[in-house]
């Protein structure tokens, strides 16, 4: 059966390419979506990619993922990684495995980025590889999912 994988992106990620290109690169959010779709196709996954700047929407999507029986998730909660107990609690309630991803390496940046509320609930973290962080996360999840 084809695994259903949701990729949920948090605030400011819709502005990729325009936003701090020295940190996040010049690839756009559309490029991020295209990378995920193509990786998912190669891995035989059904992929849904979303982005929101609204924390309540992000929490609701996590609830929806749980209720709809999604098989796995890739989460880039962006700034909420470092601030949001609400996102952490919704992620902790997922039965499906998730990988936390970051385009940059938060541990190589400001100290406030060194804390992740969500990472402790993840099966793993991929950070610092730009769009490849997403590709690598999908590969790691594919290896864990039943075929
Ligand atoms: C980010 C890293 C976060 O610290 C930051 O707030 C982001 C993007 C990343 O993908 O590198 O918005 O999650």
PDB file of C-alpha atoms and ligand atoms in Angstrom:
ATOM      1  CA  UNK A   1       0.000   0.000   0.000  1.00  0.00           C
ATOM      2  CA  UNK A   2       1.239   3.510  -0.815  1.00  0.00           C
ATOM      3  CA  UNK A   3       2.363   5.324   2.331  1.00  0.00           C
ATOM      4  CA  UNK A   4       0.780   8.733   2.903  1.00  0.00           C
ATOM      5  CA  UNK A   5       3.324  11.276   4.151  1.00  0.00           C
ATOM      6  CA  UNK A   6       2.545  14.873   5.140  1.00  0.00           C
ATOM      7  CA  UNK A   7       5.259  17.521   5.107  1.00  0.00           C
ATOM      8  CA  UNK A   8       4.265  20.451   7.313  1.00  0.00           C
ATOM      9  CA  UNK A   9       6.184  23.709   7.154  1.00  0.00           C
ATOM     10  CA  UNK A  10       5.943  26.522   9.662  1.00  0.00           C
ATOM     11  CA  UNK A  11       6.277  30.312   9.546  1.00  0.00           C
ATOM     12  CA  UNK A  12       8.271  32.244   6.955  1.00  0.00           C
ATOM     13  CA  UNK A  13       9.131  29.136   4.934  1.00  0.00           C
ATOM     14  CA  UNK A  14       6.753  30.324   2.209  1.00  0.00           C
ATOM     15  CA  UNK A  15       9.263  33.121   1.617  1.00  0.00           C
ATOM     16  CA  UNK A  16      12.180  30.849   0.797  1.00  0.00           C
ATOM     17  CA  UNK A  17      14.450  32.265  -1.875  1.00  0.00           C
ATOM     18  CA  UNK A  18      13.592  35.858  -0.852  1.00  0.00           C
ATOM     19  CA  UNK A  19      14.254  35.320   2.850  1.00  0.00           C
ATOM     20  CA  UNK A  20      17.862  35.557   4.111  1.00  0.00           C
ATOM     21  CA  UNK A  21      19.305  33.706   1.076  1.00  0.00           C
ATOM     22  CA  UNK A  22      22.719  33.650   2.762  1.00  0.00           C
ATOM     23  CA  UNK A  23      21.202  31.388   5.443  1.00  0.00           C
ATOM     24  CA  UNK A  24      18.466  29.497   3.586  1.00  0.00           C
ATOM     25  CA  UNK A  25      19.729  29.515  -0.012  1.00  0.00           C
ATOM     26  CA  UNK A  26      18.068  30.756  -3.186  1.00  0.00           C
ATOM     27  CA  UNK A  27      15.671  27.865  -3.772  1.00  0.00           C
ATOM     28  CA  UNK A  28      12.019  28.945  -3.521  1.00  0.00           C
ATOM     29  CA  UNK A  29       9.164  27.351  -1.618  1.00  0.00           C
ATOM     30  CA  UNK A  30       7.914  25.982  -4.963  1.00  0.00           C
ATOM     31  CA  UNK A  31      11.321  24.315  -5.369  1.00  0.00           C
ATOM     32  CA  UNK A  32      10.896  22.796  -1.892  1.00  0.00           C
ATOM     33  CA  UNK A  33       7.511  21.377  -2.897  1.00  0.00           C
ATOM     34  CA  UNK A  34       8.913  20.045  -6.199  1.00  0.00           C
ATOM     35  CA  UNK A  35      11.850  18.381  -4.385  1.00  0.00           C
ATOM     36  CA  UNK A  36       9.493  16.671  -1.940  1.00  0.00           C
ATOM     37  CA  UNK A  37       7.077  15.536  -4.662  1.00  0.00           C
ATOM     38  CA  UNK A  38       9.861  14.087  -6.782  1.00  0.00           C
ATOM     39  CA  UNK A  39      11.512  12.321  -3.794  1.00  0.00           C
ATOM     40  CA  UNK A  40       8.125  10.947  -2.765  1.00  0.00           C
ATOM     41  CA  UNK A  41       7.463   9.648  -6.266  1.00  0.00           C
ATOM     42  CA  UNK A  42      10.828   7.864  -6.337  1.00  0.00           C
ATOM     43  CA  UNK A  43      10.091   6.303  -2.946  1.00  0.00           C
ATOM     44  CA  UNK A  44       6.537   5.301  -3.879  1.00  0.00           C
ATOM     45  CA  UNK A  45       4.948   7.639  -1.311  1.00  0.00           C
ATOM     46  CA  UNK A  46       1.876   9.809  -1.592  1.00  0.00           C
ATOM     47  CA  UNK A  47       3.099  13.263  -0.499  1.00  0.00           C
ATOM     48  CA  UNK A  48       1.212  16.299   0.724  1.00  0.00           C
ATOM     49  CA  UNK A  49       3.214  19.487   1.373  1.00  0.00           C
ATOM     50  CA  UNK A  50       1.760  22.405   3.328  1.00  0.00           C
ATOM     51  CA  UNK A  51       2.991  25.684   4.805  1.00  0.00           C
ATOM     52  CA  UNK A  52       1.353  28.102   7.238  1.00  0.00           C
ATOM     53  CA  UNK A  53       2.318  31.204   9.204  1.00  0.00           C
ATOM     54  CA  UNK A  54      -0.493  30.520  11.689  1.00  0.00           C
ATOM     55  CA  UNK A  55       0.372  28.391  14.728  1.00  0.00           C
ATOM     56  CA  UNK A  56      -3.240  27.310  15.363  1.00  0.00           C
ATOM     57  CA  UNK A  57      -3.470  26.012  11.792  1.00  0.00           C
ATOM     58  CA  UNK A  58      -0.223  24.066  12.231  1.00  0.00           C
ATOM     59  CA  UNK A  59      -1.525  22.464  15.451  1.00  0.00           C
ATOM     60  CA  UNK A  60      -4.820  21.612  13.704  1.00  0.00           C
ATOM     61  CA  UNK A  61      -2.933  19.958  10.815  1.00  0.00           C
ATOM     62  CA  UNK A  62      -1.115  17.776  13.361  1.00  0.00           C
ATOM     63  CA  UNK A  63      -4.481  16.780  14.855  1.00  0.00           C
ATOM     64  CA  UNK A  64      -5.800  16.102  11.333  1.00  0.00           C
ATOM     65  CA  UNK A  65      -2.752  13.950  10.558  1.00  0.00           C
ATOM     66  CA  UNK A  66      -3.443  11.863  13.653  1.00  0.00           C
ATOM     67  CA  UNK A  67      -7.179  11.569  12.922  1.00  0.00           C
ATOM     68  CA  UNK A  68      -6.761  10.700   9.248  1.00  0.00           C
ATOM     69  CA  UNK A  69      -4.177   7.974   9.843  1.00  0.00           C
ATOM     70  CA  UNK A  70      -1.272   9.525   7.949  1.00  0.00           C
ATOM     71  CA  UNK A  71       1.613   7.003   7.837  1.00  0.00           C
ATOM     72  CA  UNK A  72       4.481   9.405   8.557  1.00  0.00           C
ATOM     73  CA  UNK A  73       5.348  13.096   8.677  1.00  0.00           C
ATOM     74  CA  UNK A  74       8.223  15.431   8.001  1.00  0.00           C
ATOM     75  CA  UNK A  75       7.976  18.503  10.217  1.00  0.00           C
ATOM     76  CA  UNK A  76       9.801  21.777   9.835  1.00  0.00           C
ATOM     77  CA  UNK A  77       8.108  23.836  12.546  1.00  0.00           C
ATOM     78  CA  UNK A  78      10.603  26.661  11.754  1.00  0.00           C
ATOM     79  CA  UNK A  79      10.602  29.259  14.586  1.00  0.00           C
ATOM     80  CA  UNK A  80       7.968  27.274  16.554  1.00  0.00           C
ATOM     81  CA  UNK A  81      10.626  24.569  16.958  1.00  0.00           C
ATOM     82  CA  UNK A  82      12.238  26.813  19.549  1.00  0.00           C
ATOM     83  CA  UNK A  83       9.143  28.320  21.165  1.00  0.00           C
ATOM     84  CA  UNK A  84       6.000  26.233  20.974  1.00  0.00           C
ATOM     85  CA  UNK A  85       4.845  23.808  23.653  1.00  0.00           C
ATOM     86  CA  UNK A  86       1.535  23.609  21.740  1.00  0.00           C
ATOM     87  CA  UNK A  87       3.240  22.306  18.586  1.00  0.00           C
ATOM     88  CA  UNK A  88       5.345  19.934  20.687  1.00  0.00           C
ATOM     89  CA  UNK A  89       2.277  18.549  22.464  1.00  0.00           C
ATOM     90  CA  UNK A  90       0.406  18.001  19.184  1.00  0.00           C
ATOM     91  CA  UNK A  91       3.485  16.300  17.689  1.00  0.00           C
ATOM     92  CA  UNK A  92       3.864  14.138  20.822  1.00  0.00           C
ATOM     93  CA  UNK A  93       0.299  12.873  20.328  1.00  0.00           C
ATOM     94  CA  UNK A  94       1.064  11.522  16.839  1.00  0.00           C
ATOM     95  CA  UNK A  95       1.224   7.761  16.586  1.00  0.00           C
ATOM     96  CA  UNK A  96       2.855   8.033  13.162  1.00  0.00           C
ATOM     97  CA  UNK A  97       6.630   8.541  13.098  1.00  0.00           C
ATOM     98  CA  UNK A  98       7.982  11.947  12.158  1.00  0.00           C
ATOM     99  CA  UNK A  99      11.342  13.389  11.255  1.00  0.00           C
ATOM    100  CA  UNK A 100      12.177  16.982  12.218  1.00  0.00           C
ATOM    101  CA  UNK A 101      13.942  18.819   9.414  1.00  0.00           C
ATOM    102  CA  UNK A 102      15.693  22.147   9.044  1.00  0.00           C
ATOM    103  CA  UNK A 103      17.237  23.727   5.987  1.00  0.00           C
ATOM    104  CA  UNK A 104      19.944  25.339   8.119  1.00  0.00           C
ATOM    105  CA  UNK A 105      21.747  23.798  11.080  1.00  0.00           C
ATOM    106  CA  UNK A 106      20.162  25.485  14.109  1.00  0.00           C
ATOM    107  CA  UNK A 107      22.979  24.236  16.367  1.00  0.00           C
ATOM    108  CA  UNK A 108      25.486  26.255  14.341  1.00  0.00           C
ATOM    109  CA  UNK A 109      23.415  29.436  14.785  1.00  0.00           C
ATOM    110  CA  UNK A 110      22.192  31.675  17.624  1.00  0.00           C
ATOM    111  CA  UNK A 111      21.814  30.086  21.048  1.00  0.00           C
ATOM    112  CA  UNK A 112      18.026  30.479  21.103  1.00  0.00           C
ATOM    113  CA  UNK A 113      17.912  28.022  18.185  1.00  0.00           C
ATOM    114  CA  UNK A 114      19.778  25.346  20.134  1.00  0.00           C
ATOM    115  CA  UNK A 115      16.589  24.254  21.891  1.00  0.00           C
ATOM    116  CA  UNK A 116      13.999  22.194  20.032  1.00  0.00           C
ATOM    117  CA  UNK A 117      10.707  21.457  21.752  1.00  0.00           C
ATOM    118  CA  UNK A 118       9.769  18.925  19.059  1.00  0.00           C
ATOM    119  CA  UNK A 119      13.008  16.999  18.492  1.00  0.00           C
ATOM    120  CA  UNK A 120      12.518  14.774  21.543  1.00  0.00           C
ATOM    121  CA  UNK A 121       9.329  13.410  19.995  1.00  0.00           C
ATOM    122  CA  UNK A 122      10.873  12.783  16.555  1.00  0.00           C
ATOM    123  CA  UNK A 123      12.377   9.514  15.333  1.00  0.00           C
ATOM    124  CA  UNK A 124      15.271  11.643  14.097  1.00  0.00           C
ATOM    125  CA  UNK A 125      16.442  15.041  12.907  1.00  0.00           C
ATOM    126  CA  UNK A 126      17.952  16.133   9.596  1.00  0.00           C
ATOM    127  CA  UNK A 127      19.366  19.652   9.563  1.00  0.00           C
ATOM    128  CA  UNK A 128      21.775  21.739   7.562  1.00  0.00           C
ATOM    129  CA  UNK A 129      21.416  20.270   4.080  1.00  0.00           C
ATOM    130  CA  UNK A 130      19.001  22.764   2.508  1.00  0.00           C
ATOM    131  CA  UNK A 131      16.324  21.059   0.415  1.00  0.00           C
ATOM    132  CA  UNK A 132      18.258  17.792   0.723  1.00  0.00           C
ATOM    133  CA  UNK A 133      17.224  17.731   4.410  1.00  0.00           C
ATOM    134  CA  UNK A 134      13.707  16.936   3.182  1.00  0.00           C
ATOM    135  CA  UNK A 135      14.893  14.303   0.702  1.00  0.00           C
ATOM    136  CA  UNK A 136      17.015  12.597   3.366  1.00  0.00           C
ATOM    137  CA  UNK A 137      14.121  12.665   5.861  1.00  0.00           C
ATOM    138  CA  UNK A 138      11.821  10.978   3.329  1.00  0.00           C
ATOM    139  CA  UNK A 139      14.465   8.311   2.627  1.00  0.00           C
ATOM    140  CA  UNK A 140      14.836   7.644   6.361  1.00  0.00           C
ATOM    141  CA  UNK A 141      11.064   7.315   6.779  1.00  0.00           C
ATOM    142  CA  UNK A 142      10.754   5.054   3.710  1.00  0.00           C
ATOM    143  CA  UNK A 143      13.247   2.662   5.301  1.00  0.00           C
ATOM    144  CA  UNK A 144      11.089   2.441   8.452  1.00  0.00           C
ATOM    145  CA  UNK A 145       7.680   2.084   6.844  1.00  0.00           C
ATOM    146  CA  UNK A 146       6.241  -1.351   6.015  1.00  0.00           C
ATOM    147  CA  UNK A 147       6.391  -2.090   2.271  1.00  0.00           C
TER     148      UNK A 147
HETATM  149  C1  LIG B   1      14.541  26.625  10.200  1.00  0.00           C
HETATM  150  C2  LIG B   1      15.475  27.003  11.357  1.00  0.00           C
HETATM  151  C3  LIG B   1      14.739  27.814  12.411  1.00  0.00           C
HETATM  152  O1  LIG B   1      15.619  28.185  13.451  1.00  0.00           O
HETATM  153  C4  LIG B   1      14.176  29.088  11.799  1.00  0.00           C
HETATM  154  O2  LIG B   1      13.394  29.777  12.742  1.00  0.00           O
HETATM  155  C5  LIG B   1      13.420  28.848  10.548  1.00  0.00           C
HETATM  156  C6  LIG B   1      13.885  27.845   9.597  1.00  0.00           C
HETATM  157  C7  LIG B   1      15.304  25.907   9.072  1.00  0.00           C
HETATM  158  O3  LIG B   1      14.653  25.242   8.275  1.00  0.00           O
HETATM  159  O4  LIG B   1      16.533  26.060   8.961  1.00  0.00           O
HETATM  160  O5  LIG B   1      12.465  29.563  10.239  1.00  0.00           O
HETATM  161  O6  LIG B   1      13.561  25.737  10.694  1.00  0.00           O
END
